[in-house]
Short mmCIF file of C-alpha atoms in Angstrom, two decimals:
data_model
loop_
_atom_site.label_atom_id
_atom_site.label_comp_id
_atom_site.label_asym_id
_atom_site.label_seq_id
_atom_site.Cartn_x
_atom_site.Cartn_y
_atom_site.Cartn_z
CA MET C 634 97.92 150.19 83.96
CA SER C 635 96.12 153.97 84.81
CA ILE C 636 97.27 155.75 86.80
CA PRO C 637 94.96 156.98 90.01
CA VAL C 638 94.96 161.30 90.20
CA ALA C 639 94.50 162.38 93.23
CA ARG C 640 93.18 166.44 94.13
CA TRP C 641 96.10 167.72 95.73
CA PRO C 642 98.44 167.98 92.62
CA TYR C 643 95.84 170.18 90.79
CA VAL C 644 94.66 172.52 93.57
CA LEU C 645 98.83 173.09 94.24
CA LEU C 646 99.16 173.80 90.59
CA VAL C 647 96.28 176.67 91.14
CA VAL C 648 98.15 177.55 94.19
CA LEU C 649 100.67 178.34 92.12
CA ALA C 650 99.26 179.85 88.97
CA ALA C 651 97.83 182.37 91.44
CA ALA C 652 101.43 183.18 93.25
CA THR C 653 102.62 184.01 89.30
CA PHE C 654 99.93 186.08 88.93
CA MET C 655 100.44 187.99 92.25
CA ASP C 656 104.14 188.14 91.29
CA ARG C 657 103.95 189.66 87.91
CA ARG C 658 101.85 189.38 85.22
CA PRO C 659 102.20 185.38 83.36
CA GLU C 660 103.68 185.26 80.06
CA PRO C 661 101.01 183.13 77.96
CA LEU C 662 102.94 180.33 77.75
CA GLU C 663 103.31 179.77 81.35
CA LEU C 664 98.85 179.58 81.73
CA VAL C 665 99.02 177.53 78.86
CA LEU C 666 101.79 174.99 80.59
CA CYS C 667 100.01 174.98 83.07
CA ALA C 668 96.63 174.32 80.99
CA VAL C 669 98.95 171.36 79.72
CA THR C 670 100.36 170.20 82.94
CA ALA C 671 96.48 170.07 83.86
CA GLY C 672 95.09 168.23 81.57
CA TRP C 673 98.45 166.10 81.87
CA LEU C 674 97.33 164.12 85.34
CA ALA C 675 93.97 164.00 83.86
CA ALA C 676 94.97 162.07 80.85
CA GLY C 677 96.67 159.41 83.44
CA MET C 678 93.23 158.33 84.00
CA ALA C 679 93.98 156.80 80.41
CA ALA C 680 93.76 153.35 80.13
CA TRP C 681 96.15 153.70 77.04
CA VAL C 682 98.59 155.87 78.36
CA ARG C 683 101.84 153.89 79.38
CA PRO C 684 103.77 155.18 83.24
CA TRP C 685 107.12 155.55 81.75
CA VAL C 686 105.52 158.35 79.68
CA PHE C 687 103.11 159.49 81.39
CA GLY C 688 105.81 160.10 83.77
CA VAL C 689 108.43 161.85 81.46
CA GLY C 690 105.54 163.84 80.15
CA LEU C 691 104.55 165.32 83.35
CA THR C 692 108.58 165.35 84.01
CA ALA C 693 108.48 167.55 81.04
CA VAL C 694 106.77 170.09 81.39
CA THR C 695 107.33 170.75 85.03
CA ALA C 696 110.81 171.75 83.65
CA ALA C 697 109.28 173.97 81.54
CA LEU C 698 107.73 175.90 83.82
CA VAL C 699 110.51 175.67 86.03
CA VAL C 700 112.46 177.40 83.28
CA PHE C 701 109.61 180.23 83.14
CA ASN C 702 108.58 180.94 86.64
CA PRO C 703 111.01 178.95 89.65
CA LEU C 704 108.04 179.39 91.37
CA PHE C 705 106.98 175.97 89.69
CA GLY C 706 109.74 174.38 91.72
CA PHE C 707 107.21 173.85 93.45
CA LEU C 708 105.48 171.50 92.08
CA THR C 709 107.98 168.31 91.99
CA PRO C 710 106.50 166.41 94.67
CA VAL C 711 104.07 165.91 92.19
CA PRO C 712 107.04 164.34 89.39
CA TYR C 713 108.48 162.76 92.52
CA PHE C 714 105.02 160.40 93.16
CA TYR C 715 104.13 159.57 90.63
CA ALA C 716 107.38 158.72 89.69
CA PHE C 717 107.91 156.38 92.87
CA ARG C 718 104.53 155.21 91.90
CA THR C 719 104.35 153.86 88.71
CA LEU C 720 108.10 153.77 87.69
CA THR C 721 109.84 150.52 88.15
CA PHE C 722 113.67 149.33 89.00
CA PRO C 723 115.90 150.56 86.87
CA TRP C 724 113.79 153.14 86.03
CA GLN C 725 112.32 154.27 88.89
CA PRO C 726 116.35 155.99 90.33
CA VAL C 727 116.37 157.23 86.70
CA GLY C 728 113.17 159.00 87.26
CA VAL C 729 113.68 160.73 90.46
CA ALA C 730 117.28 161.79 89.42
CA ALA C 731 115.34 163.37 86.21
CA VAL C 732 112.32 164.78 88.83
CA ALA C 733 115.85 166.36 91.42
CA VAL C 734 117.72 168.03 88.59
CA VAL C 735 114.18 170.01 87.64
CA ALA C 736 113.92 170.67 91.59
CA GLY C 737 117.62 171.47 91.96
CA THR C 738 117.70 173.89 88.52
CA ALA C 739 114.59 175.98 90.22
CA GLN C 740 116.32 175.59 93.84
CA SER C 741 119.39 177.16 92.40
CA TYR C 742 117.51 179.55 89.57
CA ALA C 743 118.78 183.04 91.15
CA VAL C 744 123.07 181.31 90.73
CA ASP C 745 125.14 182.69 88.03
CA LYS C 746 125.92 178.98 86.32
CA SER C 747 128.31 180.42 83.78
CA THR C 748 131.56 180.53 86.55
CA PRO C 749 132.74 177.34 88.27
CA VAL C 750 131.21 178.71 91.78
CA GLY C 751 127.72 178.97 90.81
CA PHE C 752 128.53 176.44 88.38
CA ALA C 753 129.22 173.89 91.33
CA ILE C 754 126.73 175.20 94.00
CA TRP C 755 124.09 174.09 90.99
CA VAL C 756 125.85 170.20 90.57
CA ALA C 757 125.88 170.64 94.68
CA VAL C 758 122.17 171.30 95.02
CA MET C 759 120.62 169.05 92.63
CA ALA C 760 122.73 166.01 93.93
CA GLY C 761 121.69 167.05 97.17
CA ASN C 762 118.20 166.18 95.57
CA ALA C 763 119.13 163.24 93.93
CA VAL C 764 121.22 160.79 95.52
CA PRO C 765 119.11 160.87 98.83
CA LEU C 766 116.03 160.42 96.63
CA CYS C 767 117.49 158.34 94.24
CA ALA C 768 119.25 155.74 97.57
CA PHE C 769 115.37 156.26 98.79
CA ALA C 770 114.42 154.17 95.70
CA PHE C 771 117.08 151.56 95.96
CA PHE C 772 116.18 151.05 99.37
CA ASN C 773 112.40 150.76 98.52
CA ARG C 774 113.44 148.04 95.65
CA ARG C 775 115.51 145.55 98.11
CA LEU C 776 112.63 146.42 100.24
CA GLU C 777 110.14 145.16 97.91
CA ARG C 778 112.27 142.52 97.10
CA GLN C 779 112.05 141.18 100.86
CA GLU C 780 108.78 141.80 100.72
CA ALA C 781 108.61 139.69 97.56
CA GLU C 782 110.35 136.44 98.53
CA ARG C 783 108.51 136.93 101.47
CA ALA C 784 105.49 136.98 99.95
CA GLN C 785 106.03 133.70 98.10
CA ALA C 786 107.93 131.42 100.67
CA LEU C 787 105.17 132.67 102.68
CA ALA C 788 102.98 131.22 99.23
CA GLU C 789 104.82 128.28 99.48
CA THR C 790 104.88 127.34 102.72
CA ARG C 791 101.35 127.45 102.23
CA GLU C 792 101.14 124.96 99.24
CA ALA C 793 103.66 122.87 101.14
CA ASN C 794 101.36 123.00 103.63
CA ARG C 795 97.97 122.52 102.09
CA ARG C 796 99.91 119.22 100.19
CA LEU C 797 100.83 117.27 103.92
CA ALA C 798 97.33 118.21 104.66
CA GLU C 799 96.87 116.25 101.20
CA SER C 800 98.90 113.36 102.22
CA LEU C 801 98.08 112.69 105.83
CA ALA C 802 94.53 112.89 104.74
CA GLU C 803 95.19 110.48 102.08
CA ASN C 804 96.58 108.45 104.49
CA ALA C 805 94.96 108.24 106.25
CA ALA C 806 92.18 107.17 104.45
CA LEU C 807 94.66 104.02 102.83
CA HIS C 808 95.35 103.58 106.78
CA GLU C 809 92.18 102.79 107.43
CA GLN C 810 91.40 100.79 104.19
CA LEU C 811 93.87 99.21 104.99
CA LEU C 812 93.02 97.58 109.11
CA VAL C 813 89.42 97.34 107.52
CA GLN C 814 91.50 95.39 104.71
CA ALA C 815 93.55 93.09 107.18
CA ARG C 816 90.47 92.78 110.11
CA GLU C 817 88.63 91.47 106.89
CA ALA C 818 91.96 89.34 104.99
CA GLY C 819 91.30 87.90 109.25
CA VAL C 820 88.03 86.76 108.82
CA ARG C 821 88.43 85.12 106.40
CA GLU C 822 91.72 82.96 107.09
CA GLU C 823 89.55 82.41 110.42
CA ARG C 824 86.49 80.68 108.81
CA GLN C 825 88.79 79.22 106.01
CA ARG C 826 91.40 77.38 109.38
CA MET C 827 87.88 76.88 110.82
CA ALA C 828 86.52 75.54 107.74
CA ARG C 829 89.40 72.90 107.03
CA GLU C 830 89.63 71.49 111.38
CA ILE C 831 86.25 70.75 111.23
CA HIS C 832 86.90 69.15 107.36
CA ASP C 833 90.23 67.71 108.83
CA THR C 834 88.42 65.90 112.69
CA LEU C 835 84.30 66.37 113.45
CA ALA C 836 83.90 65.84 110.00
CA GLN C 837 86.63 63.00 108.99
CA GLY C 838 85.16 61.81 112.10
CA LEU C 839 81.94 61.22 111.29
CA THR C 840 82.02 60.23 108.65
CA GLY C 841 84.37 57.33 110.31
CA ILE C 842 81.76 56.94 112.90
CA ILE C 843 79.22 55.87 110.52
CA SER C 844 80.76 54.09 107.98
CA GLN C 845 81.62 51.90 111.32
CA LEU C 846 77.76 51.58 112.47
CA ARG C 847 76.60 50.74 108.64
CA ALA C 848 79.14 47.83 108.94
CA ALA C 849 78.04 46.68 112.31
CA ASP C 850 76.10 43.58 112.65
CA GLU C 851 74.85 40.35 114.89
CA SER C 852 78.06 39.21 115.03
CA THR C 853 80.53 41.92 114.86
CA TRP C 854 77.69 44.61 116.33
CA PRO C 855 80.44 44.63 119.74
CA ARG C 856 83.69 45.16 118.07
CA HIS C 857 82.21 48.25 115.87
CA VAL C 858 80.91 50.06 118.63
CA ALA C 859 83.71 50.03 120.52
CA ALA C 860 85.63 51.21 117.26
CA ALA C 861 82.78 54.60 116.82
CA THR C 862 83.15 54.94 120.51
CA GLY C 863 86.74 55.31 120.00
CA LEU C 864 86.72 57.26 117.08
CA ALA C 865 84.07 60.22 118.82
CA ARG C 866 86.39 60.39 121.32
CA GLU C 867 89.61 60.65 119.21
CA SER C 868 87.56 63.70 116.83
CA LEU C 869 85.77 65.21 120.10
CA ASP C 870 89.82 65.86 121.63
CA GLU C 871 91.11 66.80 117.83
CA ALA C 872 88.27 69.01 117.54
CA ARG C 873 88.57 71.09 120.76
CA ARG C 874 92.57 71.63 120.12
CA SER C 875 91.37 72.26 116.74
CA VAL C 876 89.40 75.43 118.59
CA ALA C 877 92.18 75.76 120.54
CA ALA C 878 94.91 76.21 118.18
CA LEU C 879 96.90 73.34 119.23
CA ARG C 880 99.23 71.32 117.79
CA PRO C 881 97.05 67.49 116.87
CA GLU C 882 97.52 64.91 119.37
CA PRO C 883 99.78 62.74 117.60
CA LEU C 884 102.49 65.88 116.78
CA ARG C 885 102.53 65.98 120.36
CA THR C 886 103.85 63.30 121.65
CA ALA C 887 106.16 61.94 118.36
CA ARG C 888 107.49 63.03 115.14
CA LEU C 889 106.47 63.79 111.86
CA GLY C 890 107.44 59.68 110.91
CA ASP C 891 106.26 58.28 114.01
CA ALA C 892 102.71 60.14 113.93
CA LEU C 893 102.16 58.99 110.37
CA ALA C 894 102.68 55.69 111.03
CA GLY C 895 100.50 55.96 113.85
CA VAL C 896 97.45 57.30 112.31
CA ALA C 897 98.01 55.44 109.01
CA ALA C 898 97.47 52.58 112.73
CA ARG C 899 94.50 53.26 113.24
CA TRP C 900 92.69 53.96 109.57
CA SER C 901 93.99 50.34 108.50
CA GLU C 902 92.24 48.79 111.75
CA LEU C 903 89.14 51.23 111.47
CA HIS C 904 88.79 50.43 107.19
CA ASP C 905 90.49 46.71 107.00
CA VAL C 906 93.16 48.62 104.69
CA PRO C 907 96.41 47.64 104.95
CA VAL C 908 98.80 50.35 105.16
CA GLN C 909 102.35 50.30 104.77
CA VAL C 910 104.57 53.36 105.70
CA VAL C 911 107.68 53.93 104.67
CA THR C 912 110.39 57.01 105.86
CA THR C 913 113.38 57.41 103.30
CA GLY C 914 116.15 59.83 104.31
CA GLU C 915 118.20 61.57 106.93
CA ALA C 916 115.02 63.15 109.52
CA ARG C 917 115.96 67.08 109.59
CA PRO C 918 113.78 69.36 111.45
CA ILE C 919 110.58 71.21 109.50
CA ALA C 920 108.75 74.11 110.07
CA PRO C 921 106.07 73.32 113.19
CA GLU C 922 103.43 74.33 110.63
CA ALA C 923 104.60 72.18 107.88
CA GLU C 924 104.68 68.92 109.61
CA PHE C 925 101.62 70.32 110.93
CA ALA C 926 100.07 70.70 106.84
CA LEU C 927 102.03 67.00 106.00
CA LEU C 928 100.36 65.55 108.78
CA ARG C 929 96.48 66.76 107.89
CA ALA C 930 97.15 66.26 103.99
CA ALA C 931 98.30 62.53 105.20
CA GLN C 932 94.76 62.13 106.78
CA GLU C 933 92.91 63.83 103.94
CA ALA C 934 94.75 61.24 101.58
CA LEU C 935 92.96 59.17 103.58
CA ALA C 936 90.27 60.03 104.38
CA ASN C 937 89.05 59.79 100.75
CA VAL C 938 90.86 56.96 100.39
CA ALA C 939 88.21 55.80 102.48
CA ARG C 940 85.38 57.27 100.72
CA HIS C 941 85.90 56.81 97.33
CA ALA C 942 89.25 54.86 96.50
CA ARG C 943 87.52 51.18 97.49
CA ALA C 944 91.62 50.27 97.66
CA GLY C 945 93.05 46.14 98.34
CA ARG C 946 95.92 48.81 100.08
CA VAL C 947 97.54 51.66 100.28
CA GLY C 948 101.35 53.14 100.93
CA VAL C 949 103.02 56.60 103.03
CA THR C 950 106.49 57.42 101.81
CA LEU C 951 107.65 60.22 103.86
CA SER C 952 110.90 61.22 102.11
CA TYR C 953 113.02 63.71 103.87
CA LEU C 954 115.07 65.18 100.74
CA GLU C 955 117.95 67.94 100.45
CA ASN C 956 116.07 71.34 100.74
CA GLU C 957 112.18 69.23 101.15
CA VAL C 958 109.98 66.70 102.20
CA ALA C 959 107.72 65.14 100.42
CA LEU C 960 105.13 63.24 101.65
CA ASP C 961 103.36 60.68 99.21
CA VAL C 962 100.15 58.81 99.48
CA ARG C 963 99.42 55.86 97.10
CA ASP C 964 96.93 53.67 96.46
CA ASP C 965 95.42 50.83 94.34
CA GLY C 966 92.14 52.34 94.21
CA ARG C 967 89.09 53.08 91.01
CA GLY C 968 90.26 56.62 90.31
CA PHE C 969 89.36 59.74 89.52
CA ASP C 970 88.77 62.16 86.24
CA GLN C 971 90.86 65.28 88.06
CA ALA C 972 89.07 67.03 85.73
CA ARG C 973 85.47 66.42 87.37
CA ALA C 974 86.26 66.21 90.79
CA GLU C 975 88.25 68.54 92.92
CA GLY C 976 86.21 68.72 96.39
CA PHE C 977 86.83 70.76 99.52
CA GLY C 978 88.99 68.63 100.77
CA LEU C 979 91.62 68.67 98.31
CA VAL C 980 91.16 72.73 98.12
CA ALA C 981 91.86 72.74 101.66
CA MET C 982 95.08 70.13 101.48
CA ARG C 983 96.58 72.96 99.19
CA GLN C 984 95.44 76.05 101.03
CA ARG C 985 97.73 74.52 103.82
CA ILE C 986 100.82 72.74 101.84
CA GLU C 987 100.76 76.43 100.21
CA GLY C 988 100.30 77.92 103.15
CA VAL C 989 103.94 77.15 104.38
CA ALA C 990 105.94 77.45 100.98
CA GLY C 991 104.57 73.91 100.04
CA THR C 992 103.26 72.32 96.94
CA VAL C 993 100.77 69.24 95.94
CA GLN C 994 100.59 67.53 93.43
CA VAL C 995 97.12 64.73 92.62
CA GLU C 996 97.52 62.37 89.53
CA SER C 997 95.02 60.04 89.24
CA GLU C 998 92.67 58.53 86.51
CA PRO C 999 89.96 56.31 86.06
CA GLY C 1000 90.48 52.67 87.28
CA ALA C 1001 94.53 53.47 87.94
CA GLY C 1002 94.72 54.69 91.56
CA THR C 1003 95.40 57.76 93.01
CA GLY C 1004 98.68 59.28 93.85
CA VAL C 1005 98.95 63.08 96.52
CA SER C 1006 101.94 64.33 96.96
CA ALA C 1007 102.83 67.03 99.32
CA ARG C 1008 106.22 68.95 99.67
CA VAL C 1009 107.34 71.35 101.89
CA PRO C 1010 110.98 73.47 102.14
CA VAL C 1011 112.90 72.14 105.54
CA THR C 1012 114.24 74.27 107.77
CA ALA C 1013 117.25 76.62 107.15
#
């Protein structure tokens, strides 16, 4: 570290040298020491000169000048300045004490140090210089330490505030992203719900109406038209209830077993296929959403029988088990290859049942009929 050199040490040195000339003729060595002091002050600008080396050298040449002429004691403020400016704790009090010895020696130059009183005066003068200045060095060290601690605390606070701001910004971005995802998920869920409801109400109703109209002839058309009209009204009512997110009509006025029996009876009347509905076990409460899902699963399974199975009979079994309720719909139709066929109806059925923590299994193979089993947990 280079030592900043001001002009005032040179001015003070010149003044003291001139005062020495005015007092007496200086010794050649004094002039040499003055030149050395000036050169050493200039050497402080060099990067190779370490601070403690510069302080020791400056104190030494000042002490040598004081030995020749106590007038140079007025030069001691210069090493004091550099001792405080360049030395660090714990060397700063040592350097200050060394300069105080030089200053005390200059101030007590005329005292006879060979006598006890004179020596005591010399010691008292040095102590008068060293004690307050060393105390100031310790106090200055304490202030520097406190300032460093405050600066470190301020830096840590700023860093914590920066991290907090970054965290808040990240949280805000994440919150916004979650809101967008929640909105998108809500839109997808509502679209899926409406698709399932349309499939379970309008699509199945229209399919039944078309089947009734196709089956009508001159002798039976009044019955088929009446059935198609009733099916259209029922489908329209169910569509309205689906849009309003209400429970389907069969579950509004009856329990699940009775609702399944009613649905099966209407389906059997429309399609001229006998359906046997059996309820086993002790009926126990399940969530309304689970009842709704089981009813829709039964409607979907029966609709698939009407569209694809060409069955001669159908069996619907509702089983209340220990921890779950099972719905089984089986037919003796032509079956299908599961690896090659699973339409939206079965997909919607799975979504409904799995949405209430249930499971769906389909068993079928060509020529062996089809079995659909849906299971949902009971209410704890």
